[in-house]
PDB file of C-alpha atoms in Angstrom:
ATOM      1  CA  LYS A   1     124.585 -31.430 140.292  1.00 46.00           C
ATOM      2  CA  THR A   2     122.290 -29.408 138.111  1.00 53.00           C
ATOM      3  CA  THR A   3     123.289 -26.048 136.273  1.00 59.00           C
ATOM      4  CA  SER A   4     119.891 -24.875 136.252  1.00 70.00           C
ATOM      5  CA  ASN A   5     118.374 -22.417 138.809  1.00 81.00           C
ATOM      6  CA  TRP A   6     114.864 -22.579 140.440  1.00 88.00           C
ATOM      7  CA  MET A   7     113.204 -19.417 140.759  1.00 90.00           C
ATOM      8  CA  LEU A   8     110.394 -17.862 143.026  1.00 89.00           C
ATOM      9  CA  ARG A   9     108.207 -15.084 141.997  1.00 91.00           C
ATOM     10  CA  ALA A  10     106.650 -13.115 144.737  1.00 88.00           C
ATOM     11  CA  TYR A  11     104.114 -10.170 144.533  1.00 89.00           C
ATOM     12  CA  THR A  12     104.615  -7.329 146.908  1.00 85.00           C
ATOM     13  CA  LYS A  13     103.272  -3.893 147.396  1.00 85.00           C
ATOM     14  CA  TYR A  14     106.277  -2.623 145.479  1.00 82.00           C
ATOM     15  CA  GLY A  15     105.720  -5.093 142.526  1.00 86.00           C
ATOM     16  CA  MET A  16     106.886  -8.334 141.336  1.00 88.00           C
ATOM     17  CA  VAL A  17     110.058  -9.753 142.555  1.00 87.00           C
ATOM     18  CA  ASP A  18     111.819 -12.802 140.960  1.00 89.00           C
ATOM     19  CA  SER A  19     114.467 -14.672 143.311  1.00 91.00           C
ATOM     20  CA  VAL A  20     116.673 -17.583 142.641  1.00 91.00           C
ATOM     21  CA  ILE A  21     116.087 -20.215 145.244  1.00 93.00           C
ATOM     22  CA  LYS A  22     119.317 -21.275 147.245  1.00 93.00           C
ATOM     23  CA  PHE A  23     119.324 -24.743 148.350  1.00 92.00           C
ATOM     24  CA  LEU A  24     120.871 -24.676 151.976  1.00 92.00           C
ATOM     25  CA  GLY A  25     120.236 -28.556 152.499  1.00 91.00           C
ATOM     26  CA  GLU A  26     118.235 -31.393 151.184  1.00 90.00           C
ATOM     27  CA  LYS A  27     114.972 -29.983 152.401  1.00 94.00           C
ATOM     28  CA  THR A  28     115.859 -26.281 153.217  1.00 95.00           C
ATOM     29  CA  ILE A  29     115.801 -23.366 150.830  1.00 94.00           C
ATOM     30  CA  GLN A  30     116.202 -19.705 151.122  1.00 95.00           C
ATOM     31  CA  TRP A  31     115.269 -16.748 148.781  1.00 94.00           C
ATOM     32  CA  SER A  32     115.734 -13.102 149.347  1.00 94.00           C
ATOM     33  CA  MET A  33     114.349  -9.881 147.782  1.00 92.00           C
ATOM     34  CA  THR A  34     115.760  -6.181 147.954  1.00 91.00           C
ATOM     35  CA  LEU A  35     113.270  -3.448 148.811  1.00 88.00           C
ATOM     36  CA  PRO A  36     113.344   0.069 147.275  1.00 87.00           C
ATOM     37  CA  ASP A  37     115.329   1.360 150.267  1.00 91.00           C
ATOM     38  CA  LYS A  38     118.207  -1.391 149.640  1.00 92.00           C
ATOM     39  CA  SER A  39     117.094  -3.498 152.755  1.00 94.00           C
ATOM     40  CA  ILE A  40     117.193  -7.094 151.908  1.00 95.00           C
ATOM     41  CA  ILE A  41     114.570  -9.608 153.340  1.00 95.00           C
ATOM     42  CA  TYR A  42     115.805 -13.260 153.464  1.00 96.00           C
ATOM     43  CA  TYR A  43     113.389 -16.129 153.891  1.00 96.00           C
ATOM     44  CA  THR A  44     114.300 -19.422 154.941  1.00 97.00           C
ATOM     45  CA  ALA A  45     111.944 -22.509 154.835  1.00 96.00           C
ATOM     46  CA  ASP A  46     112.791 -25.917 156.243  1.00 97.00           C
ATOM     47  CA  TYR A  47     110.656 -28.972 155.211  1.00 94.00           C
ATOM     48  CA  SER A  48     112.737 -31.565 156.818  1.00 95.00           C
ATOM     49  CA  GLU A  49     109.950 -32.767 159.193  1.00 95.00           C
ATOM     50  CA  LYS A  50     107.096 -34.739 157.858  1.00 94.00           C
ATOM     51  CA  ASP A  51     104.058 -32.493 157.320  1.00 95.00           C
ATOM     52  CA  ILE A  52     105.638 -29.502 158.903  1.00 96.00           C
ATOM     53  CA  TRP A  53     106.960 -26.257 157.146  1.00 94.00           C
ATOM     54  CA  HIS A  54     108.880 -23.955 159.352  1.00 97.00           C
ATOM     55  CA  GLU A  55     109.840 -20.552 157.855  1.00 97.00           C
ATOM     56  CA  THR A  56     111.761 -17.534 159.081  1.00 98.00           C
ATOM     57  CA  GLY A  57     112.138 -14.138 157.878  1.00 98.00           C
ATOM     58  CA  GLU A  58     115.226 -11.816 158.460  1.00 98.00           C
ATOM     59  CA  MET A  59     115.808  -8.465 157.353  1.00 97.00           C
ATOM     60  CA  SER A  60     119.138  -6.601 156.544  1.00 97.00           C
ATOM     61  CA  ARG A  61     119.706  -2.724 156.331  1.00 97.00           C
ATOM     62  CA  ASP A  62     123.587  -3.245 155.769  1.00 95.00           C
ATOM     63  CA  GLY A  63     123.874  -5.484 152.623  1.00 92.00           C
ATOM     64  CA  GLY A  64     123.531  -8.739 154.725  1.00 91.00           C
ATOM     65  CA  ALA A  65     126.330  -8.090 157.223  1.00 95.00           C
ATOM     66  CA  THR A  66     123.798  -8.300 159.911  1.00 97.00           C
ATOM     67  CA  LYS A  67     120.304  -9.469 160.100  1.00 97.00           C
ATOM     68  CA  PHE A  68     117.362  -9.349 162.597  1.00 98.00           C
ATOM     69  CA  GLN A  69     114.257 -11.756 162.631  1.00 98.00           C
ATOM     70  CA  ILE A  70     111.064 -10.163 161.392  1.00 98.00           C
ATOM     71  CA  MET A  71     109.080 -13.489 161.282  1.00 97.00           C
ATOM     72  CA  ASP A  72     108.660 -17.077 162.321  1.00 98.00           C
ATOM     73  CA  MET A  73     106.002 -19.478 161.490  1.00 97.00           C
ATOM     74  CA  THR A  74     105.584 -23.193 161.648  1.00 98.00           C
ATOM     75  CA  LEU A  75     102.678 -24.755 159.595  1.00 96.00           C
ATOM     76  CA  LYS A  76     101.299 -28.209 160.000  1.00 96.00           C
ATOM     77  CA  ARG A  77      99.454 -30.116 157.509  1.00 94.00           C
ATOM     78  CA  VAL A  78      96.164 -31.358 158.730  1.00 93.00           C
ATOM     79  CA  ARG A  79      94.754 -34.363 156.784  1.00 90.00           C
ATOM     80  CA  GLY A  80      91.118 -34.659 156.535  1.00 85.00           C
TER      81      GLY A  80
END
């Protein structure tokens, strides 16, 4: 177990956001950002399938008590 944190930096129309990456599983991570109106967006990425990246985005307007989905994408690596 490590004591160091992994960070993610995102650039939005509101500026730069640094977020701690949470490891939810061996190949699943989550990061979040708080918007100026105090809404929180959570992104969860799953890399458990070979060459597949599945990511969802959820938003909360009540501090994380309830969330609703705002995005869902699945990317497949194409080898050329």
